[in-house]
Tab-separated table of C-alpha atoms in Angstrom:
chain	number	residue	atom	x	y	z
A	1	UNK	CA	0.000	0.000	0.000
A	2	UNK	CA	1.608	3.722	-0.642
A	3	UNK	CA	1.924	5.671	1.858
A	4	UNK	CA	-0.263	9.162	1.995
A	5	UNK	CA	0.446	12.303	4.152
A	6	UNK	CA	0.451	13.890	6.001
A	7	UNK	CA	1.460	10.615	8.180
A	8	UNK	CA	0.832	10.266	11.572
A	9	UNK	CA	3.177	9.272	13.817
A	10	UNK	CA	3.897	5.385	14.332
A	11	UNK	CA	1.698	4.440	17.313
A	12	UNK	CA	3.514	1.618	18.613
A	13	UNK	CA	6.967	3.623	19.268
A	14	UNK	CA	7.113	5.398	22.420
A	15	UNK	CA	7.830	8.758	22.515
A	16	UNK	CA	8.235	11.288	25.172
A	17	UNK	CA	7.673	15.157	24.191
A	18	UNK	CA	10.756	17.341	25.738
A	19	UNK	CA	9.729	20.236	24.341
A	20	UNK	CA	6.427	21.796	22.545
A	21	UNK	CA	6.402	25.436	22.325
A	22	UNK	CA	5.559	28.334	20.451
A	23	UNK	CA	8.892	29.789	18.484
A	24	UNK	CA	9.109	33.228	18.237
A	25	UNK	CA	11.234	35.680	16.627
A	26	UNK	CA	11.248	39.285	18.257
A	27	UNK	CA	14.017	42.003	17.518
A	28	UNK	CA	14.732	44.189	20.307
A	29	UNK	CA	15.565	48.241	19.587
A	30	UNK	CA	16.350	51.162	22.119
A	31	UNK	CA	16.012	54.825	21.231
A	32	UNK	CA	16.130	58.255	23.342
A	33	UNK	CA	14.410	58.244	27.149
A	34	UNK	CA	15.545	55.060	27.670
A	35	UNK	CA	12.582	53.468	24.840
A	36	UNK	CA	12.798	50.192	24.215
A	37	UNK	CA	10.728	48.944	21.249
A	38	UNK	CA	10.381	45.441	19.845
A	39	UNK	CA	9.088	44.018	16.589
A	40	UNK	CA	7.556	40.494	15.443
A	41	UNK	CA	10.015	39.682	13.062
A	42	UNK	CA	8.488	36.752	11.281
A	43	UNK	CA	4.757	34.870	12.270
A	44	UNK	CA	5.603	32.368	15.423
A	45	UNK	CA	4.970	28.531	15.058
A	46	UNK	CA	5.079	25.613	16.701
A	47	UNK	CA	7.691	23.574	17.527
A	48	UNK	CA	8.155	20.116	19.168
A	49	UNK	CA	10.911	17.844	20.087
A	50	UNK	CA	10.701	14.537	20.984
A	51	UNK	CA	12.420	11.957	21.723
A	52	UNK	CA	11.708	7.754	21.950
A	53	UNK	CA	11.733	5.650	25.284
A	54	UNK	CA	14.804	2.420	24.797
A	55	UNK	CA	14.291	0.639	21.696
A	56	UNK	CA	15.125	-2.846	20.641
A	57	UNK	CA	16.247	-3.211	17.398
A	58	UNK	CA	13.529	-4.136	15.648
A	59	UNK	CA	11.728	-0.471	17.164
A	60	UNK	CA	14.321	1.714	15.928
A	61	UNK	CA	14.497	0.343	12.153
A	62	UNK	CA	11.091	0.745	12.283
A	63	UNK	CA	11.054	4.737	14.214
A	64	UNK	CA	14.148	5.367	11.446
A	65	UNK	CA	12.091	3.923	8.200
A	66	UNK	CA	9.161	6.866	9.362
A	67	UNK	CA	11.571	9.175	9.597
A	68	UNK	CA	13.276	8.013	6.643
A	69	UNK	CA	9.779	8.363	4.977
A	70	UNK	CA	9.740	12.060	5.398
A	71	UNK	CA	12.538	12.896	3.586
A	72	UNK	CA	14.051	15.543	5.980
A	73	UNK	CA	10.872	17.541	5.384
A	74	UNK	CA	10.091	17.171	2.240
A	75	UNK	CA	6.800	15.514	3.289
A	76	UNK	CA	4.674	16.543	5.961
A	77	UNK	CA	3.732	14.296	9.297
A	78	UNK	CA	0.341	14.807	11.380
A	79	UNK	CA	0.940	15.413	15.050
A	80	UNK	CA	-1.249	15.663	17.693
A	81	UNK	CA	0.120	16.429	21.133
A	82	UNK	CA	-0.566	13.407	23.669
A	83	UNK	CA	-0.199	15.387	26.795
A	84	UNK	CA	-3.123	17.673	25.502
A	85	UNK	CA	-5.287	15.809	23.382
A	86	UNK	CA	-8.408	16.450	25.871
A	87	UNK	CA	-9.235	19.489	27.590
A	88	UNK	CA	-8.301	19.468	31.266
A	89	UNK	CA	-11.523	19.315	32.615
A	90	UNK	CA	-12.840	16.587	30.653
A	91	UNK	CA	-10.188	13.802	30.946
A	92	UNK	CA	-10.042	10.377	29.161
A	93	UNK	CA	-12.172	10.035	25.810
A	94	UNK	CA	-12.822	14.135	26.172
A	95	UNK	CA	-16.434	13.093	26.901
A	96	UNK	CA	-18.386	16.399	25.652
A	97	UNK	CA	-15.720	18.052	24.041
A	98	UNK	CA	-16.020	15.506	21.304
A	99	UNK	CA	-18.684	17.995	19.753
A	100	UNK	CA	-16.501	20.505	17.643
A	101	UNK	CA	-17.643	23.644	17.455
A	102	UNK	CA	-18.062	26.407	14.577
A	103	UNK	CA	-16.461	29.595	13.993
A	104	UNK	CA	-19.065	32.364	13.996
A	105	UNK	CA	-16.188	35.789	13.958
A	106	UNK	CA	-12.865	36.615	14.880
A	107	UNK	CA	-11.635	39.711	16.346
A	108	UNK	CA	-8.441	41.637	17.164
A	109	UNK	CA	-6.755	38.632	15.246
A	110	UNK	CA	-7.474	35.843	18.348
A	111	UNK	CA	-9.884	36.440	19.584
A	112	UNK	CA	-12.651	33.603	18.600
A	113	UNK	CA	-16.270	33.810	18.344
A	114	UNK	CA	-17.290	30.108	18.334
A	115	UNK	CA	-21.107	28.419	18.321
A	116	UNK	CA	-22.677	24.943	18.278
A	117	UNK	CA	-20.344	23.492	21.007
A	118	UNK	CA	-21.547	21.208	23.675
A	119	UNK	CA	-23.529	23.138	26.141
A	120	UNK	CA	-21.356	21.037	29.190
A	121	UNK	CA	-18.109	22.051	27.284
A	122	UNK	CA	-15.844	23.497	29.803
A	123	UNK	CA	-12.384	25.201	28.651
A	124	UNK	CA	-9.516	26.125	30.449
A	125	UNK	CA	-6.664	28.368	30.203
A	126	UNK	CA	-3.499	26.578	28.866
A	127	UNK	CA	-6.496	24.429	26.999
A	128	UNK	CA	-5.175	23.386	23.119
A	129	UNK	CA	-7.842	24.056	20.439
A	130	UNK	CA	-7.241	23.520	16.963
A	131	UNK	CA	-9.067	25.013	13.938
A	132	UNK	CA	-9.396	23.612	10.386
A	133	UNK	CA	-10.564	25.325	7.094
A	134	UNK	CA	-8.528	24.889	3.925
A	135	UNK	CA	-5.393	24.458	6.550
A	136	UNK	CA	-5.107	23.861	10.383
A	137	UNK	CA	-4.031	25.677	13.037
A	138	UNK	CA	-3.581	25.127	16.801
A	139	UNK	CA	-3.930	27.549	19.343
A	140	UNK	CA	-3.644	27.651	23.299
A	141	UNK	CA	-6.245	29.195	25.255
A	142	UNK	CA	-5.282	32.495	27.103
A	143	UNK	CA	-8.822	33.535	28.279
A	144	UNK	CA	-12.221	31.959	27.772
A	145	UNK	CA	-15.812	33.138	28.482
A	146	UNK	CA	-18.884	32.108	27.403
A	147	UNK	CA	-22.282	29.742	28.325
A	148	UNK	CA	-24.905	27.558	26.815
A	149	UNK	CA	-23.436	26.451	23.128
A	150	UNK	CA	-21.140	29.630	22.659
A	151	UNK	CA	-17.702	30.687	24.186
A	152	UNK	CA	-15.214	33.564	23.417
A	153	UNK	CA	-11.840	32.123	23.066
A	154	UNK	CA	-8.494	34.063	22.696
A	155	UNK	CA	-5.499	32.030	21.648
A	156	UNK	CA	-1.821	32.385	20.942
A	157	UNK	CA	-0.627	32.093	18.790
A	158	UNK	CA	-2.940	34.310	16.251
A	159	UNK	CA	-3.980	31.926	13.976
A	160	UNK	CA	-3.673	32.706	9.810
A	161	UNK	CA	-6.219	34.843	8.365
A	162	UNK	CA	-6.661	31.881	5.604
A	163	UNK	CA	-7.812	29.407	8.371
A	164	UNK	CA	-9.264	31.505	11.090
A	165	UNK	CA	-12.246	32.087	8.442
A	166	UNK	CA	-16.320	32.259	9.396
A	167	UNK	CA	-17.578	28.601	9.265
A	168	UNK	CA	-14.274	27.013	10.131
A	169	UNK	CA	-14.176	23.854	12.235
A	170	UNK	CA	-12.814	24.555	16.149
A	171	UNK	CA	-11.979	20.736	17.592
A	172	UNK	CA	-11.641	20.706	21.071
A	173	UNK	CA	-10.393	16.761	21.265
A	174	UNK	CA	-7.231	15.676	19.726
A	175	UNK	CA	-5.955	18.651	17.587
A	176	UNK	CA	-3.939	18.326	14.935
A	177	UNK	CA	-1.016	20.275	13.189
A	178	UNK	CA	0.607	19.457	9.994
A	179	UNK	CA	4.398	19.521	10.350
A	180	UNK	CA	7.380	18.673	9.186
A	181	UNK	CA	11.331	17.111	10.405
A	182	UNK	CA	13.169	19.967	10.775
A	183	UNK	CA	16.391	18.848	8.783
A	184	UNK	CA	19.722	17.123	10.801
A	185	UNK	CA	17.510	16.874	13.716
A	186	UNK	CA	17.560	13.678	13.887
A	187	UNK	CA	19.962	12.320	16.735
A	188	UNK	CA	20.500	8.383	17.134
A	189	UNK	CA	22.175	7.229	20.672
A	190	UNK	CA	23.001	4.038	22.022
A	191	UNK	CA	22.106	3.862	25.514
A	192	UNK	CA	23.207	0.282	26.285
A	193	UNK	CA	23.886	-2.816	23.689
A	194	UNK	CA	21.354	-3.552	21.502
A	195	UNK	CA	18.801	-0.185	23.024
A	196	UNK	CA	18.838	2.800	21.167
A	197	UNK	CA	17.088	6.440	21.403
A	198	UNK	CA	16.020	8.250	18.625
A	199	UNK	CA	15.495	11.931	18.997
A	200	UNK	CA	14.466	14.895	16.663
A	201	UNK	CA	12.070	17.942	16.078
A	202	UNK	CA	9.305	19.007	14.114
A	203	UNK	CA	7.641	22.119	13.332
A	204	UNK	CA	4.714	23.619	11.872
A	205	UNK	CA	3.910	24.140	8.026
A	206	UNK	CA	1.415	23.636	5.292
């Protein structure tokens, strides 16, 4: 069977995340009166590293043949992030946060506007949300309000004008990014005879 991606991640490896975070890029600038100004120099993404548990030889062939499969980034891989796949307050199969919701506006660039969620929903600050149109974004929750089937929602980073669109999808369980191996990331270590640990990073794209 050929492959397709974006390709998720090969379930039976273990992994460990040591670092997801949003990358930015800010230049710093001082003028008279002691100013200091700063300045978004490119749009921030995100960024994860991780990293597999001991594997037997047989694990790592198979952890270097996905890797191998993306081509140092030439092809894009589907994450979701396992430590946040649910939000906080509903734990386990995300119970009724399964119900995505629908982007109704967006304002000041983050702020979200979004209807038809479960009326039990309950968000929390630190919360991942992602939202899909003709591309995906994720976002972490900042501030949420909101009752019955509605909530306001403002998220870092500020999603792209191209997805953050009226009508677009805002999932709540399991969000997903498309990304891709950031090139020579990929670090192979022998930890005793015959275990190995296979590290490297991906970030966000299109």
């Amino acid at each position: 069977m050929a492959l397709t991606f974006p390709r998720e991640l090969p379930e039976d490896i273990p992994l460990r995340v040591k670092r997801f975070e949003i990358m930015r890029s800010v230049a710093a600038s001082r003028s008279g009166n002691r100013v200091s100004g700063r300045s978004e120099v490119h749009e921030p993404f995100w960024e994860v590293e991780l990293e597999t548990k001991a594997l037997l030889y047989g694990e790592r062939m198979k952890m270097e043949a996905w890797l191998q499969s993306m081509r140092g980034g030439l092809h894009r891989a589907l994450y979701w992030h396992k430590l946040s796949c649910f939000p906080l307050a509903h734990p386990g199969d995300g119970g009724v946060a399964v119900t995505a919701g629908t982007l109704s506006s967006v304002a000041s660039g983050n702020v979200l506007s979004v209807s038809g969620v479960n009326s039990g929903l309950v968000l929390t600050v630190g919360d991942l949300i992602g939202i899909e149109a003709t591309h995906r974004a994720l976002g972490m929750i900042t501030e949420v309000s909101g009752s019955g089937t509605s909530r306001t929602i403002t998220i870092e980073p500020e999603p792209p004008v191209d997805v953050a669109v009226v009508s677009a999808t805002v999932r709540f369980v399991k969000p997903t990014l498309i990304m891709r191996l950031v090139p020579n990331s990929i670090a192979v270590a022998e930890l005793k005879p015959n275990q190995w640990v296979i590290g490297f990073t991906l970030q966000e794209s299109r």
